[in-house]
Amino acid sequence: MTQQQQEDPYEGKVLVFQCRACFNIVGDSTFWVTSHRDLRTISLSRATQVEIIEQAIETSKAGVDEGCTYRIFRCAYDACHILLGRKYITTTASLDLMRDVWSFSADAVVTYIVGSAETPISEGLDCQAQIRRLYDVQMMVLQTKADTTEEIQRIDEEVQQIGRRLVSLEGLMKKYLQKEGARSEIQNNGVNHSEGQRHAWKAIQE
Ligand SMILES: [Zn+2]
């Protein structure tokens, strides 16, 4: 278990943390509390443009934070909302510093060193493009889900329509069969129902 309490890898420099997907500024190193190598987190006492959407309290099931409880927080930018990290509610003694602060996943943020005029650097394992791709996939899945729901609704309506048509066809069929039944009864009684012959028979009667 390793916790680099108060350890700043960019000593003397101010760092700005940005959401990896949309580059929204989410915090800076003036609020630095701690970082954790095993958890791959950067904890800040204050953050900006982040939000807790899901109120559910989760419990870590494995790893160094096993048994700790937390709420996840996300990027507050409207079109983004990617998961940025955890806000621990209860922790083990060794993770005390991480309680009630904003612990960003290192993979969810990019870091800009103030005064460097350099492209923000990635603390995470994956490249930025990968996160963007994941975000795109997430959007695609959501869209597919919406499309599928629409498709299911459309099919359901069609099935209902077919059902209604079947019912009316059944009615027509019943009427037809009743008529046919009556006709064959007449035929069986020796009466010919052919139109021409019926007219002829009527004419004879008159
Ligand atoms: Zn974002």
mmCIF file with all atom_site columns, C-alpha atoms and ligand atoms in Angstrom:
data_model
loop_
_atom_site.group_PDB
_atom_site.id
_atom_site.type_symbol
_atom_site.label_atom_id
_atom_site.label_alt_id
_atom_site.label_comp_id
_atom_site.label_asym_id
_atom_site.label_entity_id
_atom_site.label_seq_id
_atom_site.pdbx_PDB_ins_code
_atom_site.Cartn_x
_atom_site.Cartn_y
_atom_site.Cartn_z
_atom_site.occupancy
_atom_site.B_iso_or_equiv
_atom_site.pdbx_formal_charge
_atom_site.auth_seq_id
_atom_site.auth_comp_id
_atom_site.auth_asym_id
_atom_site.auth_atom_id
_atom_site.pdbx_PDB_model_num
ATOM   1   C  CA . MET A 1 1   ? 0.000   0.000   0.000   1.00 0.00 ? 1   MET A CA 1
ATOM   2   C  CA . THR A 1 2   ? 1.581   3.229   -1.106  1.00 0.00 ? 2   THR A CA 1
ATOM   3   C  CA . GLN A 1 3   ? 0.309   6.707   -0.515  1.00 0.00 ? 3   GLN A CA 1
ATOM   4   C  CA . GLN A 1 4   ? 2.362   9.692   -1.457  1.00 0.00 ? 4   GLN A CA 1
ATOM   5   C  CA . GLN A 1 5   ? 0.970   12.104  1.076   1.00 0.00 ? 5   GLN A CA 1
ATOM   6   C  CA . GLN A 1 6   ? 1.510   15.710  0.088   1.00 0.00 ? 6   GLN A CA 1
ATOM   7   C  CA . GLU A 1 7   ? 3.846   14.549  -2.679  1.00 0.00 ? 7   GLU A CA 1
ATOM   8   C  CA . ASP A 1 8   ? 3.763   16.783  -5.711  1.00 0.00 ? 8   ASP A CA 1
ATOM   9   C  CA . PRO A 1 9   ? 5.473   15.381  -8.809  1.00 0.00 ? 9   PRO A CA 1
ATOM   10  C  CA . TYR A 1 10  ? 5.759   18.893  -10.253 1.00 0.00 ? 10  TYR A CA 1
ATOM   11  C  CA . GLU A 1 11  ? 7.112   20.661  -7.222  1.00 0.00 ? 11  GLU A CA 1
ATOM   12  C  CA . GLY A 1 12  ? 6.972   24.429  -7.345  1.00 0.00 ? 12  GLY A CA 1
ATOM   13  C  CA . LYS A 1 13  ? 4.745   24.408  -10.420 1.00 0.00 ? 13  LYS A CA 1
ATOM   14  C  CA . VAL A 1 14  ? 1.074   25.141  -10.667 1.00 0.00 ? 14  VAL A CA 1
ATOM   15  C  CA . LEU A 1 15  ? -0.849  22.495  -12.523 1.00 0.00 ? 15  LEU A CA 1
ATOM   16  C  CA . VAL A 1 16  ? -4.228  22.860  -14.136 1.00 0.00 ? 16  VAL A CA 1
ATOM   17  C  CA . PHE A 1 17  ? -6.312  19.716  -14.486 1.00 0.00 ? 17  PHE A CA 1
ATOM   18  C  CA . GLN A 1 18  ? -8.693  19.356  -17.381 1.00 0.00 ? 18  GLN A CA 1
ATOM   19  C  CA . CYS A 1 19  ? -11.330 16.805  -18.252 1.00 0.00 ? 19  CYS A CA 1
ATOM   20  C  CA . ARG A 1 20  ? -9.706  14.450  -20.675 1.00 0.00 ? 20  ARG A CA 1
ATOM   21  C  CA . ALA A 1 21  ? -12.699 14.266  -22.987 1.00 0.00 ? 21  ALA A CA 1
ATOM   22  C  CA . CYS A 1 22  ? -13.759 17.913  -23.299 1.00 0.00 ? 22  CYS A CA 1
ATOM   23  C  CA . PHE A 1 23  ? -10.846 19.873  -21.766 1.00 0.00 ? 23  PHE A CA 1
ATOM   24  C  CA . ASN A 1 24  ? -13.157 21.516  -19.268 1.00 0.00 ? 24  ASN A CA 1
ATOM   25  C  CA . ILE A 1 25  ? -10.981 22.867  -16.411 1.00 0.00 ? 25  ILE A CA 1
ATOM   26  C  CA . VAL A 1 26  ? -11.849 20.800  -13.361 1.00 0.00 ? 26  VAL A CA 1
ATOM   27  C  CA . GLY A 1 27  ? -9.238  21.809  -10.806 1.00 0.00 ? 27  GLY A CA 1
ATOM   28  C  CA . ASP A 1 28  ? -5.721  23.006  -10.076 1.00 0.00 ? 28  ASP A CA 1
ATOM   29  C  CA . SER A 1 29  ? -2.821  22.036  -7.885  1.00 0.00 ? 29  SER A CA 1
ATOM   30  C  CA . THR A 1 30  ? -3.294  24.902  -5.431  1.00 0.00 ? 30  THR A CA 1
ATOM   31  C  CA . PHE A 1 31  ? -5.911  22.625  -3.868  1.00 0.00 ? 31  PHE A CA 1
ATOM   32  C  CA . TRP A 1 32  ? -3.643  19.569  -3.934  1.00 0.00 ? 32  TRP A CA 1
ATOM   33  C  CA . VAL A 1 33  ? -4.214  17.165  -1.029  1.00 0.00 ? 33  VAL A CA 1
ATOM   34  C  CA . THR A 1 34  ? -2.601  13.920  -2.030  1.00 0.00 ? 34  THR A CA 1
ATOM   35  C  CA . SER A 1 35  ? -2.074  11.443  -4.820  1.00 0.00 ? 35  SER A CA 1
ATOM   36  C  CA . HIS A 1 36  ? -2.153  7.661   -4.715  1.00 0.00 ? 36  HIS A CA 1
ATOM   37  C  CA . ARG A 1 37  ? -0.014  5.583   -7.019  1.00 0.00 ? 37  ARG A CA 1
ATOM   38  C  CA . ASP A 1 38  ? -1.954  2.301   -6.641  1.00 0.00 ? 38  ASP A CA 1
ATOM   39  C  CA . LEU A 1 39  ? -5.353  3.915   -6.980  1.00 0.00 ? 39  LEU A CA 1
ATOM   40  C  CA . ARG A 1 40  ? -4.006  6.213   -9.714  1.00 0.00 ? 40  ARG A CA 1
ATOM   41  C  CA . THR A 1 41  ? -5.733  9.218   -8.198  1.00 0.00 ? 41  THR A CA 1
ATOM   42  C  CA . ILE A 1 42  ? -5.046  12.909  -7.641  1.00 0.00 ? 42  ILE A CA 1
ATOM   43  C  CA . SER A 1 43  ? -7.010  14.339  -4.716  1.00 0.00 ? 43  SER A CA 1
ATOM   44  C  CA . LEU A 1 44  ? -7.957  18.007  -4.530  1.00 0.00 ? 44  LEU A CA 1
ATOM   45  C  CA . SER A 1 45  ? -9.774  19.750  -1.683  1.00 0.00 ? 45  SER A CA 1
ATOM   46  C  CA . ARG A 1 46  ? -11.679 21.856  -4.210  1.00 0.00 ? 46  ARG A CA 1
ATOM   47  C  CA . ALA A 1 47  ? -12.734 21.234  -7.779  1.00 0.00 ? 47  ALA A CA 1
ATOM   48  C  CA . THR A 1 48  ? -14.604 23.172  -10.408 1.00 0.00 ? 48  THR A CA 1
ATOM   49  C  CA . GLN A 1 49  ? -17.236 22.206  -12.967 1.00 0.00 ? 49  GLN A CA 1
ATOM   50  C  CA . VAL A 1 50  ? -17.641 18.721  -11.576 1.00 0.00 ? 50  VAL A CA 1
ATOM   51  C  CA . GLU A 1 51  ? -20.865 17.264  -10.300 1.00 0.00 ? 51  GLU A CA 1
ATOM   52  C  CA . ILE A 1 52  ? -22.277 14.345  -8.389  1.00 0.00 ? 52  ILE A CA 1
ATOM   53  C  CA . ILE A 1 53  ? -25.206 13.094  -10.456 1.00 0.00 ? 53  ILE A CA 1
ATOM   54  C  CA . GLU A 1 54  ? -25.672 9.623   -8.991  1.00 0.00 ? 54  GLU A CA 1
ATOM   55  C  CA . GLN A 1 55  ? -26.471 9.890   -5.303  1.00 0.00 ? 55  GLN A CA 1
ATOM   56  C  CA . ALA A 1 56  ? -25.970 6.157   -4.736  1.00 0.00 ? 56  ALA A CA 1
ATOM   57  C  CA . ILE A 1 57  ? -23.205 5.325   -2.291  1.00 0.00 ? 57  ILE A CA 1
ATOM   58  C  CA . GLU A 1 58  ? -20.922 2.606   -3.609  1.00 0.00 ? 58  GLU A CA 1
ATOM   59  C  CA . THR A 1 59  ? -18.539 0.349   -1.742  1.00 0.00 ? 59  THR A CA 1
ATOM   60  C  CA . SER A 1 60  ? -15.195 -0.689  -3.159  1.00 0.00 ? 60  SER A CA 1
ATOM   61  C  CA . LYS A 1 61  ? -15.106 -4.473  -3.356  1.00 0.00 ? 61  LYS A CA 1
ATOM   62  C  CA . ALA A 1 62  ? -11.388 -4.964  -3.970  1.00 0.00 ? 62  ALA A CA 1
ATOM   63  C  CA . GLY A 1 63  ? -8.028  -3.222  -4.064  1.00 0.00 ? 63  GLY A CA 1
ATOM   64  C  CA . VAL A 1 64  ? -6.357  -0.852  -1.617  1.00 0.00 ? 64  VAL A CA 1
ATOM   65  C  CA . ASP A 1 65  ? -9.623  0.964   -0.990  1.00 0.00 ? 65  ASP A CA 1
ATOM   66  C  CA . GLU A 1 66  ? -11.617 -2.219  -0.311  1.00 0.00 ? 66  GLU A CA 1
ATOM   67  C  CA . GLY A 1 67  ? -14.498 -1.497  2.062   1.00 0.00 ? 67  GLY A CA 1
ATOM   68  C  CA . CYS A 1 68  ? -14.311 2.264   1.513   1.00 0.00 ? 68  CYS A CA 1
ATOM   69  C  CA . THR A 1 69  ? -17.526 3.978   0.447   1.00 0.00 ? 69  THR A CA 1
ATOM   70  C  CA . TYR A 1 70  ? -17.808 6.740   -2.113  1.00 0.00 ? 70  TYR A CA 1
ATOM   71  C  CA . ARG A 1 71  ? -19.941 8.599   -4.630  1.00 0.00 ? 71  ARG A CA 1
ATOM   72  C  CA . ILE A 1 72  ? -18.728 8.990   -8.174  1.00 0.00 ? 72  ILE A CA 1
ATOM   73  C  CA . PHE A 1 73  ? -18.472 12.436  -9.709  1.00 0.00 ? 73  PHE A CA 1
ATOM   74  C  CA . ARG A 1 74  ? -18.538 13.529  -13.316 1.00 0.00 ? 74  ARG A CA 1
ATOM   75  C  CA . CYS A 1 75  ? -17.515 16.366  -15.609 1.00 0.00 ? 75  CYS A CA 1
ATOM   76  C  CA . ALA A 1 76  ? -20.258 18.984  -15.360 1.00 0.00 ? 76  ALA A CA 1
ATOM   77  C  CA . TYR A 1 77  ? -19.958 20.085  -18.979 1.00 0.00 ? 77  TYR A CA 1
ATOM   78  C  CA . ASP A 1 78  ? -23.350 19.368  -20.588 1.00 0.00 ? 78  ASP A CA 1
ATOM   79  C  CA . ALA A 1 79  ? -22.181 17.388  -23.588 1.00 0.00 ? 79  ALA A CA 1
ATOM   80  C  CA . CYS A 1 80  ? -19.588 15.448  -21.635 1.00 0.00 ? 80  CYS A CA 1
ATOM   81  C  CA . HIS A 1 81  ? -20.442 14.041  -18.204 1.00 0.00 ? 81  HIS A CA 1
ATOM   82  C  CA . ILE A 1 82  ? -17.627 11.479  -18.262 1.00 0.00 ? 82  ILE A CA 1
ATOM   83  C  CA . LEU A 1 83  ? -16.757 9.847   -14.984 1.00 0.00 ? 83  LEU A CA 1
ATOM   84  C  CA . LEU A 1 84  ? -13.887 11.774  -13.411 1.00 0.00 ? 84  LEU A CA 1
ATOM   85  C  CA . GLY A 1 85  ? -13.394 10.181  -10.020 1.00 0.00 ? 85  GLY A CA 1
ATOM   86  C  CA . ARG A 1 86  ? -14.624 9.366   -6.561  1.00 0.00 ? 86  ARG A CA 1
ATOM   87  C  CA . LYS A 1 87  ? -15.505 11.347  -3.499  1.00 0.00 ? 87  LYS A CA 1
ATOM   88  C  CA . TYR A 1 88  ? -14.878 9.020   -0.569  1.00 0.00 ? 88  TYR A CA 1
ATOM   89  C  CA . ILE A 1 89  ? -17.325 9.136   2.307   1.00 0.00 ? 89  ILE A CA 1
ATOM   90  C  CA . THR A 1 90  ? -15.696 6.568   4.572   1.00 0.00 ? 90  THR A CA 1
ATOM   91  C  CA . THR A 1 91  ? -12.124 5.302   4.240   1.00 0.00 ? 91  THR A CA 1
ATOM   92  C  CA . THR A 1 92  ? -9.636  3.037   5.943   1.00 0.00 ? 92  THR A CA 1
ATOM   93  C  CA . ALA A 1 93  ? -7.112  4.826   8.169   1.00 0.00 ? 93  ALA A CA 1
ATOM   94  C  CA . SER A 1 94  ? -4.414  4.774   5.473   1.00 0.00 ? 94  SER A CA 1
ATOM   95  C  CA . LEU A 1 95  ? -6.687  6.635   3.066   1.00 0.00 ? 95  LEU A CA 1
ATOM   96  C  CA . ASP A 1 96  ? -7.833  9.238   5.586   1.00 0.00 ? 96  ASP A CA 1
ATOM   97  C  CA . LEU A 1 97  ? -6.578  12.106  3.448   1.00 0.00 ? 97  LEU A CA 1
ATOM   98  C  CA . MET A 1 98  ? -8.828  11.040  0.626   1.00 0.00 ? 98  MET A CA 1
ATOM   99  C  CA . ARG A 1 99  ? -12.014 11.337  2.623   1.00 0.00 ? 99  ARG A CA 1
ATOM   100 C  CA . ASP A 1 100 ? -14.399 14.097  1.564   1.00 0.00 ? 100 ASP A CA 1
ATOM   101 C  CA . VAL A 1 101 ? -12.123 15.483  -1.149  1.00 0.00 ? 101 VAL A CA 1
ATOM   102 C  CA . TRP A 1 102 ? -12.252 15.200  -4.943  1.00 0.00 ? 102 TRP A CA 1
ATOM   103 C  CA . SER A 1 103 ? -10.158 12.220  -5.987  1.00 0.00 ? 103 SER A CA 1
ATOM   104 C  CA . PHE A 1 104 ? -9.690  12.394  -9.733  1.00 0.00 ? 104 PHE A CA 1
ATOM   105 C  CA . SER A 1 105 ? -8.795  9.292   -11.659 1.00 0.00 ? 105 SER A CA 1
ATOM   106 C  CA . ALA A 1 106 ? -5.434  10.091  -13.264 1.00 0.00 ? 106 ALA A CA 1
ATOM   107 C  CA . ASP A 1 107 ? -6.734  8.513   -16.450 1.00 0.00 ? 107 ASP A CA 1
ATOM   108 C  CA . ALA A 1 108 ? -9.659  10.920  -16.641 1.00 0.00 ? 108 ALA A CA 1
ATOM   109 C  CA . VAL A 1 109 ? -7.701  14.179  -16.615 1.00 0.00 ? 109 VAL A CA 1
ATOM   110 C  CA . VAL A 1 110 ? -4.936  15.874  -18.552 1.00 0.00 ? 110 VAL A CA 1
ATOM   111 C  CA . THR A 1 111 ? -2.530  18.224  -16.838 1.00 0.00 ? 111 THR A CA 1
ATOM   112 C  CA . TYR A 1 112 ? -1.362  21.598  -18.036 1.00 0.00 ? 112 TYR A CA 1
ATOM   113 C  CA . ILE A 1 113 ? 1.709   23.068  -16.348 1.00 0.00 ? 113 ILE A CA 1
ATOM   114 C  CA . VAL A 1 114 ? 1.139   26.807  -15.905 1.00 0.00 ? 114 VAL A CA 1
ATOM   115 C  CA . GLY A 1 115 ? 3.852   28.781  -17.626 1.00 0.00 ? 115 GLY A CA 1
ATOM   116 C  CA . SER A 1 116 ? 5.006   25.858  -19.755 1.00 0.00 ? 116 SER A CA 1
ATOM   117 C  CA . ALA A 1 117 ? 3.107   26.767  -22.944 1.00 0.00 ? 117 ALA A CA 1
ATOM   118 C  CA . GLU A 1 118 ? 3.128   23.052  -23.670 1.00 0.00 ? 118 GLU A CA 1
ATOM   119 C  CA . THR A 1 119 ? 0.363   20.699  -24.715 1.00 0.00 ? 119 THR A CA 1
ATOM   120 C  CA . PRO A 1 120 ? -1.399  19.325  -21.645 1.00 0.00 ? 120 PRO A CA 1
ATOM   121 C  CA . ILE A 1 121 ? 0.222   16.086  -20.578 1.00 0.00 ? 121 ILE A CA 1
ATOM   122 C  CA . SER A 1 122 ? -1.517  12.883  -19.781 1.00 0.00 ? 122 SER A CA 1
ATOM   123 C  CA . GLU A 1 123 ? -1.042  11.283  -16.373 1.00 0.00 ? 123 GLU A CA 1
ATOM   124 C  CA . GLY A 1 124 ? -2.988  8.262   -17.422 1.00 0.00 ? 124 GLY A CA 1
ATOM   125 C  CA . LEU A 1 125 ? -2.037  5.037   -19.098 1.00 0.00 ? 125 LEU A CA 1
ATOM   126 C  CA . ASP A 1 126 ? -4.194  5.569   -22.133 1.00 0.00 ? 126 ASP A CA 1
ATOM   127 C  CA . CYS A 1 127 ? -3.882  8.232   -24.727 1.00 0.00 ? 127 CYS A CA 1
ATOM   128 C  CA . GLN A 1 128 ? -6.441  10.972  -25.020 1.00 0.00 ? 128 GLN A CA 1
ATOM   129 C  CA . ALA A 1 129 ? -7.743  9.621   -28.307 1.00 0.00 ? 129 ALA A CA 1
ATOM   130 C  CA . GLN A 1 130 ? -8.638  6.399   -26.568 1.00 0.00 ? 130 GLN A CA 1
ATOM   131 C  CA . ILE A 1 131 ? -10.766 8.183   -23.979 1.00 0.00 ? 131 ILE A CA 1
ATOM   132 C  CA . ARG A 1 132 ? -12.454 10.171  -26.736 1.00 0.00 ? 132 ARG A CA 1
ATOM   133 C  CA . ARG A 1 133 ? -13.117 6.945   -28.585 1.00 0.00 ? 133 ARG A CA 1
ATOM   134 C  CA . LEU A 1 134 ? -14.610 5.426   -25.441 1.00 0.00 ? 134 LEU A CA 1
ATOM   135 C  CA . TYR A 1 135 ? -16.789 8.484   -25.115 1.00 0.00 ? 135 TYR A CA 1
ATOM   136 C  CA . ASP A 1 136 ? -17.858 8.135   -28.767 1.00 0.00 ? 136 ASP A CA 1
ATOM   137 C  CA . VAL A 1 137 ? -18.651 4.459   -28.188 1.00 0.00 ? 137 VAL A CA 1
ATOM   138 C  CA . GLN A 1 138 ? -20.701 5.380   -25.127 1.00 0.00 ? 138 GLN A CA 1
ATOM   139 C  CA . MET A 1 139 ? -22.653 7.922   -27.205 1.00 0.00 ? 139 MET A CA 1
ATOM   140 C  CA . MET A 1 140 ? -23.098 5.347   -29.984 1.00 0.00 ? 140 MET A CA 1
ATOM   141 C  CA . VAL A 1 141 ? -24.414 2.760   -27.519 1.00 0.00 ? 141 VAL A CA 1
ATOM   142 C  CA . LEU A 1 142 ? -26.881 5.295   -26.111 1.00 0.00 ? 142 LEU A CA 1
ATOM   143 C  CA . GLN A 1 143 ? -27.995 6.229   -29.648 1.00 0.00 ? 143 GLN A CA 1
ATOM   144 C  CA . THR A 1 144 ? -28.339 2.551   -30.644 1.00 0.00 ? 144 THR A CA 1
ATOM   145 C  CA . LYS A 1 145 ? -30.378 1.976   -27.503 1.00 0.00 ? 145 LYS A CA 1
ATOM   146 C  CA . ALA A 1 146 ? -32.670 4.862   -28.464 1.00 0.00 ? 146 ALA A CA 1
ATOM   147 C  CA . ASP A 1 147 ? -32.926 3.598   -32.069 1.00 0.00 ? 147 ASP A CA 1
ATOM   148 C  CA . THR A 1 148 ? -33.681 0.071   -30.852 1.00 0.00 ? 148 THR A CA 1
ATOM   149 C  CA . THR A 1 149 ? -36.413 1.346   -28.558 1.00 0.00 ? 149 THR A CA 1
ATOM   150 C  CA . GLU A 1 150 ? -37.970 3.255   -31.474 1.00 0.00 ? 150 GLU A CA 1
ATOM   151 C  CA . GLU A 1 151 ? -37.680 0.182   -33.711 1.00 0.00 ? 151 GLU A CA 1
ATOM   152 C  CA . ILE A 1 152 ? -39.325 -2.026  -31.065 1.00 0.00 ? 152 ILE A CA 1
ATOM   153 C  CA . GLN A 1 153 ? -42.167 0.497   -30.716 1.00 0.00 ? 153 GLN A CA 1
ATOM   154 C  CA . ARG A 1 154 ? -42.623 0.580   -34.508 1.00 0.00 ? 154 ARG A CA 1
ATOM   155 C  CA . ILE A 1 155 ? -42.679 -3.252  -34.746 1.00 0.00 ? 155 ILE A CA 1
ATOM   156 C  CA . ASP A 1 156 ? -45.080 -3.408  -31.814 1.00 0.00 ? 156 ASP A CA 1
ATOM   157 C  CA . GLU A 1 157 ? -47.458 -0.998  -33.590 1.00 0.00 ? 157 GLU A CA 1
ATOM   158 C  CA . GLU A 1 158 ? -47.232 -3.030  -36.805 1.00 0.00 ? 158 GLU A CA 1
ATOM   159 C  CA . VAL A 1 159 ? -47.938 -6.251  -34.913 1.00 0.00 ? 159 VAL A CA 1
ATOM   160 C  CA . GLN A 1 160 ? -50.971 -4.612  -33.324 1.00 0.00 ? 160 GLN A CA 1
ATOM   161 C  CA . GLN A 1 161 ? -52.194 -3.457  -36.752 1.00 0.00 ? 161 GLN A CA 1
ATOM   162 C  CA . ILE A 1 162 ? -51.725 -6.968  -38.167 1.00 0.00 ? 162 ILE A CA 1
ATOM   163 C  CA . GLY A 1 163 ? -53.643 -8.291  -35.164 1.00 0.00 ? 163 GLY A CA 1
ATOM   164 C  CA . ARG A 1 164 ? -56.539 -5.908  -35.858 1.00 0.00 ? 164 ARG A CA 1
ATOM   165 C  CA . ARG A 1 165 ? -56.552 -6.913  -39.549 1.00 0.00 ? 165 ARG A CA 1
ATOM   166 C  CA . LEU A 1 166 ? -56.602 -10.586 -38.574 1.00 0.00 ? 166 LEU A CA 1
ATOM   167 C  CA . VAL A 1 167 ? -59.581 -10.034 -36.290 1.00 0.00 ? 167 VAL A CA 1
ATOM   168 C  CA . SER A 1 168 ? -61.552 -8.284  -39.054 1.00 0.00 ? 168 SER A CA 1
ATOM   169 C  CA . LEU A 1 169 ? -60.521 -10.990 -41.567 1.00 0.00 ? 169 LEU A CA 1
ATOM   170 C  CA . GLU A 1 170 ? -61.706 -13.618 -39.126 1.00 0.00 ? 170 GLU A CA 1
ATOM   171 C  CA . GLY A 1 171 ? -65.063 -11.851 -38.930 1.00 0.00 ? 171 GLY A CA 1
ATOM   172 C  CA . LEU A 1 172 ? -65.314 -11.718 -42.732 1.00 0.00 ? 172 LEU A CA 1
ATOM   173 C  CA . MET A 1 173 ? -64.298 -15.362 -42.981 1.00 0.00 ? 173 MET A CA 1
ATOM   174 C  CA . LYS A 1 174 ? -66.956 -16.346 -40.454 1.00 0.00 ? 174 LYS A CA 1
ATOM   175 C  CA . LYS A 1 175 ? -69.638 -14.440 -42.396 1.00 0.00 ? 175 LYS A CA 1
ATOM   176 C  CA . TYR A 1 176 ? -68.428 -16.028 -45.644 1.00 0.00 ? 176 TYR A CA 1
ATOM   177 C  CA . LEU A 1 177 ? -68.496 -19.511 -44.153 1.00 0.00 ? 177 LEU A CA 1
ATOM   178 C  CA . GLN A 1 178 ? -71.986 -18.933 -42.741 1.00 0.00 ? 178 GLN A CA 1
ATOM   179 C  CA . LYS A 1 179 ? -73.173 -17.801 -46.189 1.00 0.00 ? 179 LYS A CA 1
ATOM   180 C  CA . GLU A 1 180 ? -71.467 -20.767 -47.851 1.00 0.00 ? 180 GLU A CA 1
ATOM   181 C  CA . GLY A 1 181 ? -73.030 -23.094 -45.267 1.00 0.00 ? 181 GLY A CA 1
ATOM   182 C  CA . ALA A 1 182 ? -76.489 -21.708 -46.040 1.00 0.00 ? 182 ALA A CA 1
ATOM   183 C  CA . ARG A 1 183 ? -75.904 -22.058 -49.784 1.00 0.00 ? 183 ARG A CA 1
ATOM   184 C  CA . SER A 1 184 ? -74.766 -25.646 -49.576 1.00 0.00 ? 184 SER A CA 1
ATOM   185 C  CA . GLU A 1 185 ? -77.817 -26.367 -47.434 1.00 0.00 ? 185 GLU A CA 1
ATOM   186 C  CA . ILE A 1 186 ? -80.033 -24.955 -50.184 1.00 0.00 ? 186 ILE A CA 1
ATOM   187 C  CA . GLN A 1 187 ? -78.093 -27.006 -52.756 1.00 0.00 ? 187 GLN A CA 1
ATOM   188 C  CA . ASN A 1 188 ? -78.478 -30.130 -50.633 1.00 0.00 ? 188 ASN A CA 1
ATOM   189 C  CA . ASN A 1 189 ? -82.240 -29.564 -50.570 1.00 0.00 ? 189 ASN A CA 1
ATOM   190 C  CA . GLY A 1 190 ? -82.179 -29.810 -54.347 1.00 0.00 ? 190 GLY A CA 1
ATOM   191 C  CA . VAL A 1 191 ? -82.585 -26.131 -55.063 1.00 0.00 ? 191 VAL A CA 1
ATOM   192 C  CA . ASN A 1 192 ? -80.183 -24.734 -57.630 1.00 0.00 ? 192 ASN A CA 1
ATOM   193 C  CA . HIS A 1 193 ? -78.961 -21.282 -56.656 1.00 0.00 ? 193 HIS A CA 1
ATOM   194 C  CA . SER A 1 194 ? -77.365 -20.338 -59.957 1.00 0.00 ? 194 SER A CA 1
ATOM   195 C  CA . GLU A 1 195 ? -78.522 -16.812 -60.780 1.00 0.00 ? 195 GLU A CA 1
ATOM   196 C  CA . GLY A 1 196 ? -79.620 -17.556 -64.363 1.00 0.00 ? 196 GLY A CA 1
ATOM   197 C  CA . GLN A 1 197 ? -81.478 -20.699 -63.362 1.00 0.00 ? 197 GLN A CA 1
ATOM   198 C  CA . ARG A 1 198 ? -83.120 -18.965 -60.409 1.00 0.00 ? 198 ARG A CA 1
ATOM   199 C  CA . HIS A 1 199 ? -84.422 -16.227 -62.738 1.00 0.00 ? 199 HIS A CA 1
ATOM   200 C  CA . ALA A 1 200 ? -85.677 -18.843 -65.166 1.00 0.00 ? 200 ALA A CA 1
ATOM   201 C  CA . TRP A 1 201 ? -87.424 -20.749 -62.360 1.00 0.00 ? 201 TRP A CA 1
ATOM   202 C  CA . LYS A 1 202 ? -88.981 -17.481 -61.107 1.00 0.00 ? 202 LYS A CA 1
ATOM   203 C  CA . ALA A 1 203 ? -90.210 -16.689 -64.668 1.00 0.00 ? 203 ALA A CA 1
ATOM   204 C  CA . ILE A 1 204 ? -91.822 -20.133 -64.913 1.00 0.00 ? 204 ILE A CA 1
ATOM   205 C  CA . GLN A 1 205 ? -93.586 -19.582 -61.605 1.00 0.00 ? 205 GLN A CA 1
ATOM   206 C  CA . GLU A 1 206 ? -95.015 -16.298 -62.818 1.00 0.00 ? 206 GLU A CA 1
HETATM 207 ZN ZN . ZN  B 2 .   ? -15.678 16.764  -19.775 1.00 0.00 ? 1   ZN  B ZN 1
#
